[in-house]
Coordinates of C-alpha atoms in Angstrom, one line a residue:
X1 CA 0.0 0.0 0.0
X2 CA 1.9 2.6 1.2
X3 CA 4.9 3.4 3.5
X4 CA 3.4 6.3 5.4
X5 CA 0.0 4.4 6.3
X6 CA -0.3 2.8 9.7
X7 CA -0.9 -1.1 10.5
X8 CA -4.8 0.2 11.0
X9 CA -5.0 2.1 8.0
X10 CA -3.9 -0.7 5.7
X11 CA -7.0 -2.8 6.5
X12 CA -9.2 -0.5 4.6
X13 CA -6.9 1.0 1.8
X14 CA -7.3 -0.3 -1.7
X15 CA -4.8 -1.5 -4.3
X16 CA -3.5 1.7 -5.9
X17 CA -4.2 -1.2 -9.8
X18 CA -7.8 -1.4 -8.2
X19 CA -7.7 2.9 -7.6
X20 CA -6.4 3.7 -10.6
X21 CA -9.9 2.4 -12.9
X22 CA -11.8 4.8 -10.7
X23 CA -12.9 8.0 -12.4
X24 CA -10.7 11.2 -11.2
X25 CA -12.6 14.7 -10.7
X26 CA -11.3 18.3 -10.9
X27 CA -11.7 18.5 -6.9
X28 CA -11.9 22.0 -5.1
X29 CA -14.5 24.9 -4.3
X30 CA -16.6 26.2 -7.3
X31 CA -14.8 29.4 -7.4
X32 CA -11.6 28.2 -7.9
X33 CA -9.8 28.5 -11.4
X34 CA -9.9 24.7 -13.1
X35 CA -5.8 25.4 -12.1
X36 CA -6.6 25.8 -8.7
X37 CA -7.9 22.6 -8.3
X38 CA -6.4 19.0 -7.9
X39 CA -7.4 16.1 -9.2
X40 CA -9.1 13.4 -6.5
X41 CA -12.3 11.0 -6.5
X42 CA -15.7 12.4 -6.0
X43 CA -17.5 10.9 -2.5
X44 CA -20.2 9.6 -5.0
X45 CA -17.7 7.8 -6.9
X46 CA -15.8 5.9 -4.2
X47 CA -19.2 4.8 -2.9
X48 CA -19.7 3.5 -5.8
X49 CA -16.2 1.9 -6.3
X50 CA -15.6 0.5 -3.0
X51 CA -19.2 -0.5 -1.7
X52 CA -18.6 0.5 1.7
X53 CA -21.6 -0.1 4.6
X54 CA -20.8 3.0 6.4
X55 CA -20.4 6.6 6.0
X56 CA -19.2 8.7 8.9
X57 CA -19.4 12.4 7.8
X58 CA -17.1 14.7 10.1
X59 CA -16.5 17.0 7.0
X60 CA -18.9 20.2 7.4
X61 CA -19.4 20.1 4.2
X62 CA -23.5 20.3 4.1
X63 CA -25.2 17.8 2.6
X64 CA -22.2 15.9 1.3
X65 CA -24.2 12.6 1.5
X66 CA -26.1 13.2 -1.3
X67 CA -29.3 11.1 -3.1
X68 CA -27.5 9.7 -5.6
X69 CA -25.0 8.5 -2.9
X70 CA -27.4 6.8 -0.1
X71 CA -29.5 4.9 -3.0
X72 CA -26.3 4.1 -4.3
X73 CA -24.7 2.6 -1.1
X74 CA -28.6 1.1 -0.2
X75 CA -28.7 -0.7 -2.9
X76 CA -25.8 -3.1 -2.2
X77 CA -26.2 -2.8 1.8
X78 CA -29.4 -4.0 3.2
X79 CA -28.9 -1.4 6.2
X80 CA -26.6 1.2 5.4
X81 CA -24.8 3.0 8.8
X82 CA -25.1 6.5 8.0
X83 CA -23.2 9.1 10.9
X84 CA -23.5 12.7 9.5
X85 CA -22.1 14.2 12.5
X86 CA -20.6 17.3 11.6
X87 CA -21.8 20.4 13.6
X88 CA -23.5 22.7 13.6
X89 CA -26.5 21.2 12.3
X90 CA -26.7 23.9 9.0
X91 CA -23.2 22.2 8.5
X92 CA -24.0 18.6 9.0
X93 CA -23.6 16.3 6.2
X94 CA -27.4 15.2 5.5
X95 CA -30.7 15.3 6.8
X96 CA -31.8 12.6 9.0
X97 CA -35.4 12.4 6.7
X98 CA -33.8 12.6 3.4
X99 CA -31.6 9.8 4.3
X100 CA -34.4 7.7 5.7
X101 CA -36.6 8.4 2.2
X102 CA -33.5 7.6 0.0
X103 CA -33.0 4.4 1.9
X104 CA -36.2 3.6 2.1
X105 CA -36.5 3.4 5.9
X106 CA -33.7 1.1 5.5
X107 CA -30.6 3.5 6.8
X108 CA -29.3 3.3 10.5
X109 CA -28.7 7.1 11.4
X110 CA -26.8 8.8 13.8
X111 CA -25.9 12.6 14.3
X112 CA -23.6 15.2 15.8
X113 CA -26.8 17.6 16.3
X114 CA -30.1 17.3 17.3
X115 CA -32.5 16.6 14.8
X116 CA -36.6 16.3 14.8
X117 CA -37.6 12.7 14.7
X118 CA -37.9 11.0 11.6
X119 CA -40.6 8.8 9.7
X120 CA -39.5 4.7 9.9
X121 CA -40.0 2.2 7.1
X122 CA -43.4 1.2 8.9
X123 CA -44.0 4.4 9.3
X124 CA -43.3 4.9 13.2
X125 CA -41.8 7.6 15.0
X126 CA -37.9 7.2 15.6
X127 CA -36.3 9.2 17.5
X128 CA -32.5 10.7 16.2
X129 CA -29.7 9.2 17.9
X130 CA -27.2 12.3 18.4
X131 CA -23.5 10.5 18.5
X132 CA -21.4 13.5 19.5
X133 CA -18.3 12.9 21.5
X134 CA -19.1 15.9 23.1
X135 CA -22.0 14.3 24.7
X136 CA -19.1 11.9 26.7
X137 CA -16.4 14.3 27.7
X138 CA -18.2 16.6 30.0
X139 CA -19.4 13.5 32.2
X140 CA -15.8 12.0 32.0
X141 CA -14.2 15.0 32.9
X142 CA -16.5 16.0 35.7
X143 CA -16.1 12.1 37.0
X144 CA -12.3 12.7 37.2
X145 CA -12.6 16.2 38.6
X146 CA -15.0 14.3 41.4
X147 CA -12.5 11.4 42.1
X148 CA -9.1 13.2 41.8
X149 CA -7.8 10.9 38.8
X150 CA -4.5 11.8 37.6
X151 CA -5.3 9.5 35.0
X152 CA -8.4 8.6 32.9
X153 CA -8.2 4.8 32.1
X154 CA -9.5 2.4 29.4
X155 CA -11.3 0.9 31.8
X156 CA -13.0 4.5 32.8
X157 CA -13.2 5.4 29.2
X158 CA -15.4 1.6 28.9
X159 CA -17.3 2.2 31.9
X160 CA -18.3 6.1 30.8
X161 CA -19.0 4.8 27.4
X162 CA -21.6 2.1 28.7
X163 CA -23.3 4.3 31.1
X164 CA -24.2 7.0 28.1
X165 CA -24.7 3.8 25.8
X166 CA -27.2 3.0 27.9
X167 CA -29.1 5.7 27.5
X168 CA -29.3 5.5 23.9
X169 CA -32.8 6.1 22.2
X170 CA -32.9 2.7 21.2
X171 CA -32.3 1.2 24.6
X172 CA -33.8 3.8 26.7
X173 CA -37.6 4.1 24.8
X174 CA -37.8 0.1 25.0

C-alpha cells in the first residue's frame, strides 16, 4: 500500500491497480480556477467503487451525502450506517429524513446535532440518535474532577462509554 500508512490504515486501503480504474474529478471549491484545483475521486464515486456499509461524515461540508449517494450505497447494503455528525446542524452532512426516504426506511442514522424525529419504514416515529463525543467528555471530565484521577483509564473510558450507551434512544424508549 503505502509506506506512510499505519498497520490500521492498511486494512481498509485499496490497491493503488484497483484505484487507478476509478474516475478522477477536478476536486476544489466552485470558485476556484480549473488550475486551482487537484485532481481526486468524487464521494459519490468511491461509494460507488468501493461498496462501503458506512459513512461517517465529520467533514462540514453540508449535505455531502447526497441522493445519488445513499440509493447508491442502499442498494448493495441491506442497512446502510449513516453518521452525519458534523456540527453545527446547517453544517451537517445530510438530513436525517432525506436519508431515511433515500433508503427507504432502511438506513441506520446517527448525528452530531439534534434533529426532529424521523418517519421509519413502517412508518413509526424514531427518534435521532445524536452520536457527539461531546455528549461523553463533559461527564468524563467531571467524573475525574469528582475522584481526583491523575489519569483517565481504558477501563473508565469503557465504563463512561456504557453508562451514556445505555441511554441511547434505542435502549432507553424500550
Amino acid at each position: 500500500m503505502s509506506d506512510d500508512m499505519s498497520e490500521q490504515q492498511e486494512v481498509y486501503a485499496r490497491a493503488k491497480e484497483e484505484v487507478q480504474k476509478w474516475k478522477l474529478s477536478k476536486l476544489g471549491n466552485d470558485d476556484d480556477d480549473d488550475d486551482e484545483k487537484r485532481e481526486g475521486y468524487e464521494l459519490s464515486e468511491v461509494v460507488t467503487q468501493a461498496k462501503p456499509t458506512i459513512l461517517v461524515g465529520v467533514s462540514t461540508h453540508a449535505r455531502a451525502f447526497t441522493e445519488d449517494i445513499v440509493k447508491e450505497m442502499s442498494q448493495h447494503v441491506e442497512r446502510p450506517i449513516i453518521f452525519p455528525l458534523s456540527n453545527p446542524t446547517k453544517l451537517s452532512e445530510a438530513d436525517p429524513r432525506d436519508v431515511m426516504t433515500w433508503s427507504q426506511g432502511r438506513a441506520l442514522v446517527a448525528t452530531g446535532s439534534p434533529f426532529p424525529d424521523v418517519e421509519g419504514k413502517s412508518g413509526e416515529r424514531l427518534r435521532v440518535a445524536e452520536c457527539n463525543n461531546a455528549l461523553i467528555y463533559p461527564g468524563i471530565g467531571l467524573g475525574a474532577l469528582v475522584c481526583e484521577a491523575k489519569l483517565v483509564s481504558s477501563d473508565m473510558l469503557y465504563a463512561a462509554s456504557c453508562a451514556l450507551a445505555s441511554s441511547a434512544p434505542c435502549v432507553k424508549d424500550k
